[in-house]
Amino acid sequence: MRLRFERSEHGVRQSFAPADGVDTHLALTEYDLSSVAVSDEEQRITEHCNQIQASLDLIHGPLLAAGLFTLSGNRRRLLLVLHHLVVDGVSWRILIEDFNTALESAQKQQEPKLGYKTTSYRQW
């Protein structure tokens, strides 16, 4: 959440913003589309998805954002957007697996058991 990228005459430099100056909570924007006609849902979701994706800022952050869409019939969709410089394909698979495990546990009203997948970046 604190990762930043700066461009200089020498290329791109990666840095961490000071911990006290960064809100490390994931910004989740909720969109109530429950009154939107089903035929218009995809277009409205796409518009909001584009806005969320455009909100990512390599220099000032955030580099990840989320949107929760409430649709008619009590249906929901969750969008997670992470800049490609902060997540790779392997990490995405781990995130999706952990998210699905947590969802299944929540449906059973159980605590999720997410095992360690790798060594932390800091330890590495």
PDB file of C-alpha atoms in Angstrom:
ATOM      1  CA  MET A   1       0.000   0.000   0.000  1.00  0.00           C
ATOM      2  CA  ARG A   2       2.990   2.276   0.542  1.00  0.00           C
ATOM      3  CA  LEU A   3       4.811   1.361  -2.658  1.00  0.00           C
ATOM      4  CA  ARG A   4       5.481   4.282  -5.008  1.00  0.00           C
ATOM      5  CA  PHE A   5       7.332   4.755  -8.282  1.00  0.00           C
ATOM      6  CA  GLU A   6       9.197   7.872  -9.363  1.00  0.00           C
ATOM      7  CA  ARG A   7      10.546   8.665 -12.812  1.00  0.00           C
ATOM      8  CA  SER A   8      13.894  10.439 -13.096  1.00  0.00           C
ATOM      9  CA  GLU A   9      16.569  10.957 -15.730  1.00  0.00           C
ATOM     10  CA  HIS A  10      18.058   7.624 -14.575  1.00  0.00           C
ATOM     11  CA  GLY A  11      14.843   5.648 -15.090  1.00  0.00           C
ATOM     12  CA  VAL A  12      12.134   4.572 -12.684  1.00  0.00           C
ATOM     13  CA  ARG A  13      12.843   4.297  -8.970  1.00  0.00           C
ATOM     14  CA  GLN A  14      10.743   2.288  -6.534  1.00  0.00           C
ATOM     15  CA  SER A  15      10.302   3.567  -2.978  1.00  0.00           C
ATOM     16  CA  PHE A  16       8.112   3.231   0.086  1.00  0.00           C
ATOM     17  CA  ALA A  17       6.104   6.181   1.359  1.00  0.00           C
ATOM     18  CA  PRO A  18       6.516   6.887   5.102  1.00  0.00           C
ATOM     19  CA  ALA A  19       4.170   4.704   7.151  1.00  0.00           C
ATOM     20  CA  ASP A  20       2.743   7.637   9.082  1.00  0.00           C
ATOM     21  CA  GLY A  21       1.781   9.524   5.935  1.00  0.00           C
ATOM     22  CA  VAL A  22      -0.133   6.782   4.138  1.00  0.00           C
ATOM     23  CA  ASP A  23      -3.592   5.408   4.743  1.00  0.00           C
ATOM     24  CA  THR A  24      -3.009   1.666   4.500  1.00  0.00           C
ATOM     25  CA  HIS A  25      -6.693   0.762   4.438  1.00  0.00           C
ATOM     26  CA  LEU A  26      -7.979  -0.454   1.112  1.00  0.00           C
ATOM     27  CA  ALA A  27     -10.307   2.089  -0.425  1.00  0.00           C
ATOM     28  CA  LEU A  28     -13.545   0.279  -1.174  1.00  0.00           C
ATOM     29  CA  THR A  29     -16.045   2.303  -3.149  1.00  0.00           C
ATOM     30  CA  GLU A  30     -19.600   1.018  -3.079  1.00  0.00           C
ATOM     31  CA  TYR A  31     -21.906   1.442  -6.052  1.00  0.00           C
ATOM     32  CA  ASP A  32     -25.639   0.903  -5.655  1.00  0.00           C
ATOM     33  CA  LEU A  33     -26.917  -0.139  -9.065  1.00  0.00           C
ATOM     34  CA  SER A  34     -29.922  -2.003  -7.690  1.00  0.00           C
ATOM     35  CA  SER A  35     -32.350   0.309  -9.482  1.00  0.00           C
ATOM     36  CA  VAL A  36     -30.529   0.085 -12.834  1.00  0.00           C
ATOM     37  CA  ALA A  37     -32.189  -2.054 -15.504  1.00  0.00           C
ATOM     38  CA  VAL A  38     -30.437  -5.392 -16.011  1.00  0.00           C
ATOM     39  CA  SER A  39     -29.877  -4.467 -19.661  1.00  0.00           C
ATOM     40  CA  ASP A  40     -27.868  -1.391 -18.560  1.00  0.00           C
ATOM     41  CA  GLU A  41     -25.858  -3.011 -15.751  1.00  0.00           C
ATOM     42  CA  GLU A  42     -22.811  -4.024 -17.771  1.00  0.00           C
ATOM     43  CA  GLN A  43     -22.385  -0.560 -19.256  1.00  0.00           C
ATOM     44  CA  ARG A  44     -22.656   1.127 -15.845  1.00  0.00           C
ATOM     45  CA  ILE A  45     -20.293  -1.370 -14.236  1.00  0.00           C
ATOM     46  CA  THR A  46     -17.782  -0.861 -17.055  1.00  0.00           C
ATOM     47  CA  GLU A  47     -17.926   2.925 -16.584  1.00  0.00           C
ATOM     48  CA  HIS A  48     -17.245   2.599 -12.857  1.00  0.00           C
ATOM     49  CA  CYS A  49     -14.506   0.012 -13.458  1.00  0.00           C
ATOM     50  CA  ASN A  50     -12.754   2.417 -15.817  1.00  0.00           C
ATOM     51  CA  GLN A  51     -12.951   5.170 -13.178  1.00  0.00           C
ATOM     52  CA  ILE A  52     -11.512   2.887 -10.505  1.00  0.00           C
ATOM     53  CA  GLN A  53      -8.690   1.778 -12.780  1.00  0.00           C
ATOM     54  CA  ALA A  54      -7.914   5.389 -13.734  1.00  0.00           C
ATOM     55  CA  SER A  55      -7.661   6.305 -10.031  1.00  0.00           C
ATOM     56  CA  LEU A  56      -4.419   4.336  -9.635  1.00  0.00           C
ATOM     57  CA  ASP A  57      -1.447   6.679  -9.360  1.00  0.00           C
ATOM     58  CA  LEU A  58       2.133   5.373  -9.529  1.00  0.00           C
ATOM     59  CA  ILE A  59       3.610   8.462  -7.888  1.00  0.00           C
ATOM     60  CA  HIS A  60       1.134   9.342  -5.138  1.00  0.00           C
ATOM     61  CA  GLY A  61      -0.848   6.121  -4.756  1.00  0.00           C
ATOM     62  CA  PRO A  62      -3.005   4.254  -4.442  1.00  0.00           C
ATOM     63  CA  LEU A  63      -1.743   1.303  -6.442  1.00  0.00           C
ATOM     64  CA  LEU A  64      -4.779  -0.774  -5.584  1.00  0.00           C
ATOM     65  CA  ALA A  65      -8.478  -0.059  -5.292  1.00  0.00           C
ATOM     66  CA  ALA A  66     -11.742  -1.943  -4.991  1.00  0.00           C
ATOM     67  CA  GLY A  67     -15.348  -1.475  -5.998  1.00  0.00           C
ATOM     68  CA  LEU A  68     -18.391  -3.303  -4.663  1.00  0.00           C
ATOM     69  CA  PHE A  69     -21.413  -3.270  -6.945  1.00  0.00           C
ATOM     70  CA  THR A  70     -24.883  -3.988  -5.570  1.00  0.00           C
ATOM     71  CA  LEU A  71     -27.211  -5.066  -8.349  1.00  0.00           C
ATOM     72  CA  SER A  72     -30.915  -5.849  -8.499  1.00  0.00           C
ATOM     73  CA  GLY A  73     -32.011  -9.092  -6.900  1.00  0.00           C
ATOM     74  CA  ASN A  74     -29.468  -8.665  -4.071  1.00  0.00           C
ATOM     75  CA  ARG A  75     -26.621  -9.664  -6.412  1.00  0.00           C
ATOM     76  CA  ARG A  76     -23.140  -8.297  -5.813  1.00  0.00           C
ATOM     77  CA  ARG A  77     -19.892  -8.064  -7.746  1.00  0.00           C
ATOM     78  CA  LEU A  78     -16.504  -7.187  -6.346  1.00  0.00           C
ATOM     79  CA  LEU A  79     -13.777  -5.571  -8.428  1.00  0.00           C
ATOM     80  CA  LEU A  80     -10.162  -5.572  -7.223  1.00  0.00           C
ATOM     81  CA  VAL A  81      -7.736  -3.459  -9.244  1.00  0.00           C
ATOM     82  CA  LEU A  82      -3.991  -3.682  -8.632  1.00  0.00           C
ATOM     83  CA  HIS A  83      -1.397  -2.009 -10.801  1.00  0.00           C
ATOM     84  CA  HIS A  84       0.638  -4.576 -12.735  1.00  0.00           C
ATOM     85  CA  LEU A  85       3.840  -3.266 -11.137  1.00  0.00           C
ATOM     86  CA  VAL A  86       2.714  -4.471  -7.690  1.00  0.00           C
ATOM     87  CA  VAL A  87       1.220  -7.880  -8.506  1.00  0.00           C
ATOM     88  CA  ASP A  88       2.204 -10.663 -10.870  1.00  0.00           C
ATOM     89  CA  GLY A  89       0.363 -13.693 -12.190  1.00  0.00           C
ATOM     90  CA  VAL A  90       1.508 -15.982  -9.373  1.00  0.00           C
ATOM     91  CA  SER A  91       0.465 -13.450  -6.737  1.00  0.00           C
ATOM     92  CA  TRP A  92      -2.938 -12.995  -8.396  1.00  0.00           C
ATOM     93  CA  ARG A  93      -3.531 -16.751  -8.257  1.00  0.00           C
ATOM     94  CA  ILE A  94      -2.647 -16.792  -4.549  1.00  0.00           C
ATOM     95  CA  LEU A  95      -4.920 -13.810  -3.855  1.00  0.00           C
ATOM     96  CA  ILE A  96      -7.830 -15.401  -5.701  1.00  0.00           C
ATOM     97  CA  GLU A  97      -7.301 -18.740  -3.958  1.00  0.00           C
ATOM     98  CA  ASP A  98      -7.164 -17.060  -0.532  1.00  0.00           C
ATOM     99  CA  PHE A  99     -10.180 -14.907  -1.326  1.00  0.00           C
ATOM    100  CA  ASN A 100     -12.212 -17.954  -2.371  1.00  0.00           C
ATOM    101  CA  THR A 101     -11.126 -19.812   0.775  1.00  0.00           C
ATOM    102  CA  ALA A 102     -12.151 -16.846   2.941  1.00  0.00           C
ATOM    103  CA  LEU A 103     -15.510 -16.605   1.145  1.00  0.00           C
ATOM    104  CA  GLU A 104     -16.226 -20.302   1.630  1.00  0.00           C
ATOM    105  CA  SER A 105     -15.299 -20.023   5.319  1.00  0.00           C
ATOM    106  CA  ALA A 106     -17.526 -16.971   5.770  1.00  0.00           C
ATOM    107  CA  GLN A 107     -20.453 -18.833   4.195  1.00  0.00           C
ATOM    108  CA  LYS A 108     -19.917 -21.590   6.789  1.00  0.00           C
ATOM    109  CA  GLN A 109     -19.473 -18.947   9.530  1.00  0.00           C
ATOM    110  CA  GLN A 110     -15.929 -20.166  10.169  1.00  0.00           C
ATOM    111  CA  GLU A 111     -12.590 -18.416  10.473  1.00  0.00           C
ATOM    112  CA  PRO A 112     -10.609 -18.758   7.236  1.00  0.00           C
ATOM    113  CA  LYS A 113      -7.419 -20.808   7.426  1.00  0.00           C
ATOM    114  CA  LEU A 114      -4.993 -19.274   4.962  1.00  0.00           C
ATOM    115  CA  GLY A 115      -1.684 -21.089   5.077  1.00  0.00           C
ATOM    116  CA  TYR A 116       1.653 -19.472   4.344  1.00  0.00           C
ATOM    117  CA  LYS A 117       2.396 -19.417   0.629  1.00  0.00           C
ATOM    118  CA  THR A 118       5.885 -17.972   0.580  1.00  0.00           C
ATOM    119  CA  THR A 119       8.444 -15.973   2.490  1.00  0.00           C
ATOM    120  CA  SER A 120       7.529 -12.340   3.074  1.00  0.00           C
ATOM    121  CA  TYR A 121       9.116  -9.780   0.780  1.00  0.00           C
ATOM    122  CA  ARG A 122      10.846  -8.150   3.747  1.00  0.00           C
ATOM    123  CA  GLN A 123      12.398 -11.469   4.877  1.00  0.00           C
ATOM    124  CA  TRP A 124      13.352 -12.373   1.344  1.00  0.00           C
TER     125      TRP A 124
END
